PDB file of C-alpha atoms in Angstrom:
ATOM      1  CA  LEU O 601     119.543 105.998 158.406  1.00 94.00           C
ATOM      2  CA  LEU O 602     121.678 104.457 156.454  1.00 94.00           C
ATOM      3  CA  PHE O 603     121.095 107.756 154.048  1.00 96.00           C
ATOM      4  CA  ALA O 604     121.932 110.075 156.765  1.00 96.00           C
ATOM      5  CA  MET O 605     125.060 108.556 157.699  1.00 96.00           C
ATOM      6  CA  GLY O 606     126.102 109.541 154.183  1.00 96.00           C
ATOM      7  CA  LEU O 607     124.676 112.399 154.500  1.00 96.00           C
ATOM      8  CA  GLY O 608     126.313 114.305 157.017  1.00 96.00           C
ATOM      9  CA  THR O 609     129.670 112.852 155.163  1.00 96.00           C
ATOM     10  CA  THR O 610     128.792 114.529 152.330  1.00 96.00           C
ATOM     11  CA  ILE O 611     127.732 117.399 154.022  1.00 96.00           C
ATOM     12  CA  THR O 612     131.520 117.352 156.010  1.00 96.00           C
ATOM     13  CA  PHE O 613     133.313 116.309 152.426  1.00 95.00           C
ATOM     14  CA  ALA O 614     131.473 119.450 151.293  1.00 95.00           C
ATOM     15  CA  SER O 615     131.912 122.395 153.851  1.00 93.00           C
ATOM     16  CA  SER O 616     134.641 125.035 153.949  1.00 92.00           C
ATOM     17  CA  HIS O 617     132.676 126.547 156.741  1.00 93.00           C
ATOM     18  CA  TRP O 618     133.749 125.100 160.557  1.00 94.00           C
ATOM     19  CA  LEU O 619     129.628 125.194 161.485  1.00 95.00           C
ATOM     20  CA  LEU O 620     128.548 123.143 158.318  1.00 95.00           C
ATOM     21  CA  ALA O 621     131.632 120.633 158.905  1.00 96.00           C
ATOM     22  CA  TRP O 622     130.255 120.210 162.871  1.00 96.00           C
ATOM     23  CA  MET O 623     126.840 119.826 161.440  1.00 96.00           C
ATOM     24  CA  GLY O 624     127.487 116.975 158.892  1.00 97.00           C
ATOM     25  CA  LEU O 625     129.517 114.891 161.442  1.00 97.00           C
ATOM     26  CA  GLU O 626     126.514 115.805 163.909  1.00 96.00           C
ATOM     27  CA  ILE O 627     124.329 113.811 161.551  1.00 97.00           C
ATOM     28  CA  ASN O 628     126.509 111.313 160.812  1.00 96.00           C
ATOM     29  CA  THR O 629     127.395 110.140 164.730  1.00 96.00           C
ATOM     30  CA  LEU O 630     123.249 110.653 165.061  1.00 96.00           C
ATOM     31  CA  ALA O 631     122.346 108.694 161.722  1.00 96.00           C
ATOM     32  CA  ILE O 632     124.811 105.869 163.454  1.00 95.00           C
ATOM     33  CA  LEU O 633     123.508 105.190 166.912  1.00 96.00           C
ATOM     34  CA  PRO O 634     120.042 103.440 165.872  1.00 95.00           C
ATOM     35  CA  LEU O 635     122.023 101.653 163.997  1.00 94.00           C
ATOM     36  CA  MET O 636     123.967 100.577 166.424  1.00 94.00           C
ATOM     37  CA  CYS O 637     121.740  99.467 169.375  1.00 92.00           C
ATOM     38  CA  GLN O 638     119.514  98.052 167.207  1.00 91.00           C
ATOM     39  CA  SER O 639     119.718  94.389 168.006  1.00 88.00           C
ATOM     40  CA  HIS O 640     118.787  95.326 171.338  1.00 89.00           C
ATOM     41  CA  HIS O 641     121.463  93.369 173.584  1.00 91.00           C
ATOM     42  CA  PRO O 642     122.357  95.048 176.685  1.00 94.00           C
ATOM     43  CA  ARG O 643     126.259  95.315 175.707  1.00 94.00           C
ATOM     44  CA  ALA O 644     125.411  96.735 172.166  1.00 95.00           C
ATOM     45  CA  VAL O 645     123.225  99.481 174.237  1.00 96.00           C
ATOM     46  CA  GLU O 646     126.338 100.357 176.804  1.00 96.00           C
ATOM     47  CA  ALA O 647     128.058 100.115 173.313  1.00 96.00           C
ATOM     48  CA  THR O 648     125.728 102.566 171.823  1.00 96.00           C
ATOM     49  CA  ILE O 649     126.257 105.109 174.896  1.00 96.00           C
ATOM     50  CA  LYS O 650     129.724 105.015 174.790  1.00 97.00           C
ATOM     51  CA  TYR O 651     129.706 106.215 171.482  1.00 97.00           C
ATOM     52  CA  PHE O 652     127.595 108.967 172.076  1.00 97.00           C
ATOM     53  CA  LEU O 653     129.352 110.211 174.601  1.00 97.00           C
ATOM     54  CA  THR O 654     133.107 110.366 173.060  1.00 97.00           C
ATOM     55  CA  GLN O 655     131.592 111.721 169.259  1.00 97.00           C
ATOM     56  CA  ALA O 656     129.169 114.305 171.971  1.00 97.00           C
ATOM     57  CA  THR O 657     132.796 115.254 173.545  1.00 97.00           C
ATOM     58  CA  ALA O 658     134.254 114.767 170.510  1.00 97.00           C
ATOM     59  CA  ALA O 659     132.182 117.415 168.677  1.00 97.00           C
ATOM     60  CA  ALA O 660     131.475 120.070 171.370  1.00 97.00           C
ATOM     61  CA  MET O 661     135.614 120.419 171.356  1.00 97.00           C
ATOM     62  CA  LEU O 662     135.334 121.058 167.620  1.00 96.00           C
ATOM     63  CA  LEU O 663     132.684 123.306 168.232  1.00 97.00           C
ATOM     64  CA  PHE O 664     134.487 124.912 171.191  1.00 96.00           C
ATOM     65  CA  ALA O 665     137.624 125.172 169.253  1.00 95.00           C
ATOM     66  CA  SER O 666     135.853 126.558 165.863  1.00 95.00           C
ATOM     67  CA  ILE O 667     134.418 129.242 167.648  1.00 95.00           C
ATOM     68  CA  THR O 668     137.782 129.743 169.289  1.00 95.00           C
ATOM     69  CA  ASN O 669     139.090 130.580 165.620  1.00 94.00           C
ATOM     70  CA  ALA O 670     136.104 132.154 164.830  1.00 94.00           C
ATOM     71  CA  TRP O 671     136.581 134.763 168.104  1.00 95.00           C
ATOM     72  CA  ILE O 672     140.788 134.945 167.072  1.00 93.00           C
ATOM     73  CA  THR O 673     140.506 135.560 163.635  1.00 91.00           C
ATOM     74  CA  GLY O 674     136.923 136.724 162.191  1.00 91.00           C
ATOM     75  CA  GLN O 675     136.363 134.245 160.092  1.00 91.00           C
ATOM     76  CA  TRP O 676     134.710 130.338 159.488  1.00 92.00           C
ATOM     77  CA  ASN O 677     136.822 129.372 156.246  1.00 91.00           C
ATOM     78  CA  LEU O 678     138.317 125.617 157.431  1.00 89.00           C
ATOM     79  CA  GLU O 679     141.591 126.639 155.476  1.00 84.00           C
ATOM     80  CA  PHE O 680     142.538 129.542 157.779  1.00 81.00           C
ATOM     81  CA  MET O 681     143.508 127.924 160.313  1.00 83.00           C
ATOM     82  CA  SER O 682     146.832 129.773 161.254  1.00 84.00           C
ATOM     83  CA  TYR O 683     146.758 130.269 165.476  1.00 88.00           C
ATOM     84  CA  SER O 684     148.262 127.077 166.999  1.00 88.00           C
ATOM     85  CA  LEU O 685     145.101 126.622 170.076  1.00 90.00           C
ATOM     86  CA  PRO O 686     142.523 126.518 167.945  1.00 92.00           C
ATOM     87  CA  THR O 687     144.493 123.902 165.273  1.00 92.00           C
ATOM     88  CA  THR O 688     145.237 122.087 168.465  1.00 92.00           C
ATOM     89  CA  LEU O 689     142.460 121.652 169.801  1.00 94.00           C
ATOM     90  CA  VAL O 690     140.610 120.330 166.426  1.00 94.00           C
ATOM     91  CA  THR O 691     143.293 117.921 166.088  1.00 94.00           C
ATOM     92  CA  VAL O 692     142.461 116.566 169.233  1.00 95.00           C
ATOM     93  CA  ALA O 693     139.076 116.776 169.026  1.00 96.00           C
ATOM     94  CA  LEU O 694     139.332 114.564 165.570  1.00 96.00           C
ATOM     95  CA  ALA O 695     141.672 112.530 167.051  1.00 96.00           C
ATOM     96  CA  LEU O 696     138.842 111.157 169.854  1.00 96.00           C
ATOM     97  CA  LYS O 697     136.624 111.061 167.263  1.00 96.00           C
ATOM     98  CA  ILE O 698     138.314 108.452 164.921  1.00 94.00           C
ATOM     99  CA  GLY O 699     140.396 106.432 168.311  1.00 94.00           C
ATOM    100  CA  LEU O 700     143.559 107.481 167.756  1.00 94.00           C
ATOM    101  CA  ALA O 701     146.018 106.645 171.014  1.00 89.00           C
ATOM    102  CA  PRO O 702     145.957 108.266 173.332  1.00 92.00           C
ATOM    103  CA  LEU O 703     142.112 108.867 172.882  1.00 94.00           C
ATOM    104  CA  HIS O 704     141.395 105.143 171.970  1.00 94.00           C
ATOM    105  CA  ALA O 705     140.185 103.490 174.855  1.00 94.00           C
ATOM    106  CA  TRP O 706     136.673 103.359 173.921  1.00 96.00           C
ATOM    107  CA  MET O 707     137.310 102.024 170.302  1.00 95.00           C
ATOM    108  CA  PRO O 708     137.678  98.331 171.628  1.00 95.00           C
ATOM    109  CA  GLU O 709     134.890  98.257 173.321  1.00 94.00           C
ATOM    110  CA  VAL O 710     132.422  99.789 171.578  1.00 96.00           C
ATOM    111  CA  LEU O 711     133.089  97.730 168.283  1.00 95.00           C
ATOM    112  CA  GLN O 712     132.939  94.060 170.949  1.00 94.00           C
ATOM    113  CA  GLY O 713     129.334  94.968 171.218  1.00 93.00           C
ATOM    114  CA  LEU O 714     128.391  95.207 167.932  1.00 93.00           C
ATOM    115  CA  ASP O 715     127.744  92.889 165.511  1.00 92.00           C
ATOM    116  CA  LEU O 716     130.306  92.692 162.583  1.00 92.00           C
ATOM    117  CA  THR O 717     128.235  94.521 160.283  1.00 92.00           C
ATOM    118  CA  THR O 718     127.612  97.791 162.210  1.00 94.00           C
ATOM    119  CA  GLY O 719     131.220  97.089 163.338  1.00 94.00           C
ATOM    120  CA  LEU O 720     131.909  97.392 159.953  1.00 95.00           C
ATOM    121  CA  ILE O 721     130.369 100.951 159.331  1.00 95.00           C
ATOM    122  CA  LEU O 722     132.356 101.918 162.079  1.00 94.00           C
ATOM    123  CA  SER O 723     135.342 100.839 161.264  1.00 94.00           C
ATOM    124  CA  THR O 724     134.932 102.370 157.823  1.00 94.00           C
ATOM    125  CA  TRP O 725     132.831 104.391 156.754  1.00 95.00           C
ATOM    126  CA  GLN O 726     133.201 106.487 160.179  1.00 95.00           C
ATOM    127  CA  LYS O 727     136.355 107.645 159.535  1.00 95.00           C
ATOM    128  CA  LEU O 728     136.010 109.558 156.358  1.00 95.00           C
ATOM    129  CA  ALA O 729     134.298 113.284 157.434  1.00 95.00           C
ATOM    130  CA  PRO O 730     137.419 113.360 160.398  1.00 95.00           C
ATOM    131  CA  PHE O 731     140.111 112.425 158.038  1.00 93.00           C
ATOM    132  CA  CYS O 732     138.292 115.113 155.646  1.00 93.00           C
ATOM    133  CA  LEU O 733     139.315 117.749 157.836  1.00 93.00           C
ATOM    134  CA  LEU O 734     142.494 117.002 159.078  1.00 92.00           C
ATOM    135  CA  LEU O 735     143.203 116.827 155.635  1.00 90.00           C
ATOM    136  CA  GLN O 736     141.724 120.185 155.240  1.00 89.00           C
ATOM    137  CA  ILE O 737     143.018 121.943 158.253  1.00 87.00           C
ATOM    138  CA  ASN O 738     146.813 121.276 157.278  1.00 74.00           C
ATOM    139  CA  PRO O 739     148.251 121.201 161.020  1.00 69.00           C
ATOM    140  CA  SER O 740     150.501 122.925 162.230  1.00 69.00           C
ATOM    141  CA  ASN O 741     151.482 121.781 165.541  1.00 73.00           C
ATOM    142  CA  THR O 742     153.913 118.953 163.717  1.00 81.00           C
ATOM    143  CA  SER O 743     154.904 117.045 167.222  1.00 90.00           C
ATOM    144  CA  LEU O 744     151.542 116.886 168.216  1.00 92.00           C
ATOM    145  CA  LEU O 745     151.056 114.614 165.240  1.00 92.00           C
ATOM    146  CA  LEU O 746     153.779 112.126 164.988  1.00 94.00           C
ATOM    147  CA  ILE O 747     153.110 112.354 169.310  1.00 94.00           C
ATOM    148  CA  LEU O 748     149.276 111.269 168.131  1.00 95.00           C
ATOM    149  CA  GLY O 749     150.449 108.692 165.467  1.00 95.00           C
ATOM    150  CA  LEU O 750     153.631 106.932 166.971  1.00 95.00           C
ATOM    151  CA  ALA O 751     151.888 106.721 170.473  1.00 96.00           C
ATOM    152  CA  SER O 752     148.375 104.903 167.849  1.00 96.00           C
ATOM    153  CA  THR O 753     150.484 102.229 166.483  1.00 95.00           C
ATOM    154  CA  LEU O 754     152.200 101.508 170.102  1.00 95.00           C
ATOM    155  CA  VAL O 755     149.146 100.911 171.541  1.00 95.00           C
ATOM    156  CA  GLY O 756     147.508  99.071 168.678  1.00 94.00           C
ATOM    157  CA  GLY O 757     150.833  96.945 168.619  1.00 94.00           C
ATOM    158  CA  TRP O 758     150.316  96.428 172.429  1.00 94.00           C
ATOM    159  CA  GLY O 759     146.428  95.505 172.572  1.00 92.00           C
ATOM    160  CA  GLY O 760     145.505  93.572 170.423  1.00 90.00           C
ATOM    161  CA  LEU O 761     148.389  90.948 171.510  1.00 91.00           C
ATOM    162  CA  ASN O 762     146.155  88.997 174.551  1.00 88.00           C
ATOM    163  CA  GLN O 763     142.489  89.622 173.085  1.00 90.00           C
ATOM    164  CA  ASN O 764     141.373  86.500 171.323  1.00 90.00           C
ATOM    165  CA  GLN O 765     138.096  88.398 170.615  1.00 93.00           C
ATOM    166  CA  LEU O 766     138.090  89.240 167.057  1.00 93.00           C
ATOM    167  CA  ARG O 767     136.267  92.662 166.726  1.00 95.00           C
ATOM    168  CA  LYS O 768     138.411  94.190 169.694  1.00 95.00           C
ATOM    169  CA  ILE O 769     141.335  92.883 167.541  1.00 95.00           C
ATOM    170  CA  LEU O 770     140.310  94.781 164.658  1.00 95.00           C
ATOM    171  CA  ALA O 771     139.845  97.496 166.490  1.00 96.00           C
ATOM    172  CA  TYR O 772     143.677  97.603 167.858  1.00 96.00           C
ATOM    173  CA  SER O 773     144.566  97.150 164.331  1.00 96.00           C
ATOM    174  CA  SER O 774     141.922  99.854 163.208  1.00 96.00           C
ATOM    175  CA  ILE O 775     143.914 101.883 165.920  1.00 96.00           C
ATOM    176  CA  ALA O 776     147.362 101.029 164.705  1.00 96.00           C
ATOM    177  CA  HIS O 777     146.533 101.707 160.667  1.00 96.00           C
ATOM    178  CA  LEU O 778     144.820 105.253 161.654  1.00 96.00           C
ATOM    179  CA  GLY O 779     148.227 106.180 163.792  1.00 96.00           C
ATOM    180  CA  TRP O 780     150.265 105.012 160.094  1.00 96.00           C
ATOM    181  CA  MET O 781     148.466 107.247 158.472  1.00 95.00           C
ATOM    182  CA  ILE O 782     148.635 109.967 160.687  1.00 94.00           C
ATOM    183  CA  LEU O 783     152.106 109.453 161.192  1.00 93.00           C
ATOM    184  CA  VAL O 784     152.607 110.942 156.943  1.00 93.00           C
ATOM    185  CA  LEU O 785     150.125 113.298 157.218  1.00 92.00           C
ATOM    186  CA  GLN O 786     151.752 116.312 157.244  1.00 90.00           C
ATOM    187  CA  PHE O 787     154.266 115.412 154.555  1.00 92.00           C
ATOM    188  CA  PHE O 788     152.801 113.249 151.859  1.00 91.00           C
ATOM    189  CA  PRO O 789     148.717 113.846 152.484  1.00 91.00           C
ATOM    190  CA  SER O 790     148.004 112.115 149.275  1.00 93.00           C
ATOM    191  CA  LEU O 791     149.888 108.879 150.892  1.00 95.00           C
ATOM    192  CA  THR O 792     147.536 109.055 153.609  1.00 94.00           C
ATOM    193  CA  LEU O 793     144.376 108.807 151.575  1.00 94.00           C
ATOM    194  CA  LEU O 794     146.337 106.069 149.700  1.00 95.00           C
ATOM    195  CA  THR O 795     146.831 104.402 153.506  1.00 96.00           C
ATOM    196  CA  LEU O 796     143.106 104.712 154.203  1.00 96.00           C
ATOM    197  CA  LEU O 797     141.728 103.511 151.275  1.00 95.00           C
ATOM    198  CA  MET O 798     144.063  99.695 151.398  1.00 95.00           C
ATOM    199  CA  TYR O 799     143.116  99.787 155.216  1.00 96.00           C
ATOM    200  CA  PHE O 800     139.046 100.110 153.866  1.00 96.00           C
ATOM    201  CA  VAL O 801     139.953  97.693 151.624  1.00 95.00           C
ATOM    202  CA  MET O 802     140.958  94.826 153.829  1.00 95.00           C
ATOM    203  CA  THR O 803     139.298  95.550 156.402  1.00 95.00           C
ATOM    204  CA  PHE O 804     135.533  94.957 154.071  1.00 95.00           C
ATOM    205  CA  SER O 805     136.657  91.813 153.226  1.00 94.00           C
ATOM    206  CA  LEU O 806     137.686  90.739 156.509  1.00 93.00           C
ATOM    207  CA  PHE O 807     134.759  91.858 157.987  1.00 94.00           C
ATOM    208  CA  ILE O 808     132.157  89.362 155.942  1.00 92.00           C
ATOM    209  CA  SER O 809     134.819  86.818 155.361  1.00 90.00           C
ATOM    210  CA  PHE O 810     134.028  86.670 159.557  1.00 90.00           C
ATOM    211  CA  LYS O 811     130.197  87.238 159.109  1.00 89.00           C
ATOM    212  CA  VAL O 812     130.023  84.896 156.686  1.00 86.00           C
ATOM    213  CA  ASN O 813     131.831  82.028 159.013  1.00 83.00           C
ATOM    214  CA  ASN O 814     129.490  84.329 161.663  1.00 83.00           C
ATOM    215  CA  SER O 815     132.612  83.805 164.156  1.00 84.00           C
ATOM    216  CA  THR O 816     133.586  86.300 166.329  1.00 86.00           C
ATOM    217  CA  THR O 817     136.109  84.686 168.746  1.00 88.00           C
ATOM    218  CA  ILE O 818     139.481  83.116 167.932  1.00 85.00           C
ATOM    219  CA  ASN O 819     138.537  79.476 168.470  1.00 81.00           C
ATOM    220  CA  SER O 820     135.328  79.733 166.890  1.00 81.00           C
ATOM    221  CA  LEU O 821     137.481  80.321 163.401  1.00 83.00           C
ATOM    222  CA  SER O 822     139.625  77.198 164.206  1.00 77.00           C
ATOM    223  CA  MET O 823     136.172  75.187 162.796  1.00 75.00           C
ATOM    224  CA  SER O 824     135.955  77.774 160.144  1.00 77.00           C
ATOM    225  CA  TRP O 825     137.875  75.309 157.313  1.00 75.00           C
ATOM    226  CA  SER O 826     134.370  73.206 157.412  1.00 74.00           C
ATOM    227  CA  LYS O 827     131.880  75.948 156.380  1.00 76.00           C
ATOM    228  CA  ALA O 828     134.328  77.787 153.725  1.00 79.00           C
ATOM    229  CA  PRO O 829     137.380  76.135 152.684  1.00 81.00           C
ATOM    230  CA  ILE O 830     138.075  78.582 150.040  1.00 85.00           C
ATOM    231  CA  ILE O 831     137.033  81.327 152.297  1.00 86.00           C
ATOM    232  CA  SER O 832     139.446  79.895 155.199  1.00 85.00           C
ATOM    233  CA  SER O 833     142.232  79.743 153.000  1.00 87.00           C
ATOM    234  CA  MET O 834     142.173  82.856 151.165  1.00 90.00           C
ATOM    235  CA  VAL O 835     141.720  84.854 154.788  1.00 91.00           C
ATOM    236  CA  PRO O 836     145.262  84.388 156.397  1.00 91.00           C
ATOM    237  CA  PHE O 837     146.189  86.284 152.724  1.00 93.00           C
ATOM    238  CA  ILE O 838     144.176  89.653 153.897  1.00 94.00           C
ATOM    239  CA  LEU O 839     145.389  89.576 157.851  1.00 94.00           C
ATOM    240  CA  LEU O 840     149.636  88.969 156.301  1.00 94.00           C
ATOM    241  CA  SER O 841     148.292  92.268 154.154  1.00 95.00           C
ATOM    242  CA  LEU O 842     147.177  94.504 156.587  1.00 94.00           C
ATOM    243  CA  GLY O 843     150.419  92.914 158.919  1.00 93.00           C
ATOM    244  CA  GLY O 844     152.400  94.114 155.685  1.00 91.00           C
ATOM    245  CA  LEU O 845     153.677  91.440 154.238  1.00 91.00           C
ATOM    246  CA  PRO O 846     155.958  92.190 151.605  1.00 89.00           C
ATOM    247  CA  PRO O 847     154.134  90.476 148.176  1.00 90.00           C
ATOM    248  CA  LEU O 848     151.005  91.413 149.787  1.00 92.00           C
ATOM    249  CA  SER O 849     149.117  94.913 149.370  1.00 92.00           C
ATOM    250  CA  GLY O 850     149.761  96.321 152.424  1.00 93.00           C
ATOM    251  CA  PHE O 851     153.382  96.427 152.539  1.00 94.00           C
ATOM    252  CA  MET O 852     153.259  99.478 149.769  1.00 95.00           C
ATOM    253  CA  PRO O 853     151.698 102.099 152.122  1.00 95.00           C
ATOM    254  CA  LYS O 854     153.510 101.399 155.191  1.00 95.00           C
ATOM    255  CA  TRP O 855     157.054 101.127 152.553  1.00 95.00           C
ATOM    256  CA  LEU O 856     156.036 104.026 151.499  1.00 96.00           C
ATOM    257  CA  ILE O 857     155.410 105.835 154.445  1.00 96.00           C
ATOM    258  CA  LEU O 858     158.441 104.793 155.995  1.00 96.00           C
ATOM    259  CA  GLN O 859     160.182 106.074 153.232  1.00 95.00           C
ATOM    260  CA  GLU O 860     158.859 109.570 153.532  1.00 95.00           C
ATOM    261  CA  LEU O 861     159.561 109.252 157.158  1.00 95.00           C
ATOM    262  CA  THR O 862     163.244 108.875 156.738  1.00 95.00           C
ATOM    263  CA  LYS O 863     163.174 111.353 153.488  1.00 95.00           C
ATOM    264  CA  GLN O 864     162.118 114.094 156.171  1.00 92.00           C
ATOM    265  CA  SER O 865     165.198 113.143 158.543  1.00 92.00           C
ATOM    266  CA  LEU O 866     163.010 111.040 161.161  1.00 92.00           C
ATOM    267  CA  ALA O 867     164.702 108.090 160.961  1.00 94.00           C
ATOM    268  CA  PRO O 868     164.463 106.877 164.485  1.00 94.00           C
ATOM    269  CA  LEU O 869     160.413 107.645 164.730  1.00 94.00           C
ATOM    270  CA  ALA O 870     160.595 105.495 161.060  1.00 95.00           C
ATOM    271  CA  THR O 871     162.212 102.654 162.798  1.00 95.00           C
ATOM    272  CA  LEU O 872     159.991 103.112 165.740  1.00 95.00           C
ATOM    273  CA  ALA O 873     156.784 102.761 163.785  1.00 94.00           C
ATOM    274  CA  ALA O 874     158.287  99.468 161.621  1.00 94.00           C
ATOM    275  CA  LEU O 875     158.683  97.566 164.962  1.00 94.00           C
ATOM    276  CA  SER O 876     155.168  98.090 166.070  1.00 93.00           C
ATOM    277  CA  ALA O 877     154.156  96.902 162.943  1.00 92.00           C
ATOM    278  CA  LEU O 878     156.157  93.698 164.082  1.00 93.00           C
ATOM    279  CA  LEU O 879     153.642  93.813 167.210  1.00 92.00           C
ATOM    280  CA  SER O 880     150.045  93.724 165.338  1.00 91.00           C
ATOM    281  CA  LEU O 881     152.062  90.736 162.767  1.00 93.00           C
ATOM    282  CA  TYR O 882     152.158  88.802 165.416  1.00 93.00           C
ATOM    283  CA  PHE O 883     148.321  88.965 166.031  1.00 91.00           C
ATOM    284  CA  TYR O 884     147.314  88.889 162.591  1.00 94.00           C
ATOM    285  CA  LEU O 885     150.121  85.838 162.414  1.00 93.00           C
ATOM    286  CA  ARG O 886     148.102  84.074 165.365  1.00 91.00           C
ATOM    287  CA  ILE O 887     144.293  84.416 163.599  1.00 91.00           C
ATOM    288  CA  SER O 888     145.156  82.641 160.353  1.00 89.00           C
ATOM    289  CA  TYR O 889     147.610  80.079 162.420  1.00 88.00           C
ATOM    290  CA  ALA O 890     143.985  79.952 163.905  1.00 85.00           C
ATOM    291  CA  MET O 891     141.840  79.475 160.651  1.00 84.00           C
ATOM    292  CA  THR O 892     144.576  77.498 158.257  1.00 81.00           C
ATOM    293  CA  LEU O 893     146.899  75.638 160.781  1.00 74.00           C
ATOM    294  CA  THR O 894     144.138  73.542 162.795  1.00 68.00           C
ATOM    295  CA  MET O 895     142.723  71.676 159.723  1.00 60.00           C
ATOM    296  CA  SER O 896     140.947  68.709 159.758  1.00 57.00           C
ATOM    297  CA  PRO O 897     144.625  66.105 159.875  1.00 57.00           C
ATOM    298  CA  ASN O 898     145.251  67.790 163.333  1.00 57.00           C
ATOM    299  CA  ILE O 899     142.787  66.378 166.930  1.00 57.00           C
ATOM    300  CA  LEU O 900     140.129  69.365 167.525  1.00 58.00           C
ATOM    301  CA  LEU O 901     138.734  68.938 170.654  1.00 59.00           C
ATOM    302  CA  ASN O 902     135.311  70.913 169.600  1.00 59.00           C
ATOM    303  CA  ALA O 903     132.424  69.047 167.703  1.00 62.00           C
ATOM    304  CA  LEU O 904     132.298  70.402 163.765  1.00 64.00           C
ATOM    305  CA  PRO O 905     129.175  73.323 163.748  1.00 64.00           C
ATOM    306  CA  TRP O 906     126.146  72.825 161.986  1.00 69.00           C
ATOM    307  CA  ARG O 907     126.848  73.806 158.033  1.00 68.00           C
ATOM    308  CA  LEU O 908     124.044  76.440 157.795  1.00 71.00           C
ATOM    309  CA  PRO O 909     123.701  77.974 154.492  1.00 72.00           C
ATOM    310  CA  SER O 910     124.293  81.756 155.224  1.00 70.00           C
ATOM    311  CA  ASN O 911     122.151  84.474 153.269  1.00 75.00           C
ATOM    312  CA  GLN O 912     125.385  86.712 153.317  1.00 74.00           C
ATOM    313  CA  HIS O 913     126.334  87.824 149.523  1.00 78.00           C
ATOM    314  CA  THR O 914     129.351  86.546 148.621  1.00 81.00           C
ATOM    315  CA  LEU O 915     130.119  89.065 145.392  1.00 87.00           C
ATOM    316  CA  PRO O 916     131.863  91.563 147.509  1.00 87.00           C
ATOM    317  CA  LEU O 917     133.434  89.222 149.694  1.00 86.00           C
ATOM    318  CA  ALA O 918     134.712  88.411 146.658  1.00 87.00           C
ATOM    319  CA  ILE O 919     135.705  91.765 144.913  1.00 90.00           C
ATOM    320  CA  THR O 920     137.364  93.128 147.597  1.00 89.00           C
ATOM    321  CA  THR O 921     139.407  89.751 148.523  1.00 87.00           C
TER     322      THR O 921
END
């Protein structure tokens, strides 16, 4: 299944024909569905069905847009998207595929039903193929992308504020980061790629450290210092890097994106985006508070959990952190 997932993404990467790109996305979706419901938990099955329905809708829209494009222009190439109707449809379909606001509502629900490993695949690897298509079509409709990006940063900030479940918080942080990438996509595509890669590294290390702690709620994180003290002293740095604080690496893409937006004389948009980054910084701070400031000298109301040995490989975690 993992091989088929990689194959689907690779087909999309290598294609210059709309049907082949669509086929790659379909193979990718079909390969991750059994991985999502392998635990046979009712929530996992429900999340799988929700994911399947949204991805099928997006794929159908993509197929319809590419057929419309072929009908208007008479060719199937990805690069020649000169008409506004198919381009807008493709952009909206890909936005639904990666979960940009206002088409984001499936993302927290689906991520909440999965275990952390599959959730990691969903929030990193599954974003690659749609982003590759978005970078290739070079959408001419600038205001649509800006609206999608700004809405995603705001929704990603607001949605995660009152959450207690880590996977939902990670889903909202994913929506916010994708919004940042979409904002700068048409002005500076390589910057979008840089932000995507930075986001992948930070999310990877965060998911795996939560998996080592075996925790899915903020409350269970407050006991993590007794299991893995070094990890729980490192994770706040990853969190603050995701929030975009200056000495850490997550600050670099945000700074460059804001600079590029002001160069394009979109200063109000840049201001709104920066303010929405403050919103998401709040819940990152909340998680790091739960992990580090509730350590042993403080009074804890709940009992210490068993220190079961984790069979998780810690080398990828160490490298990405």
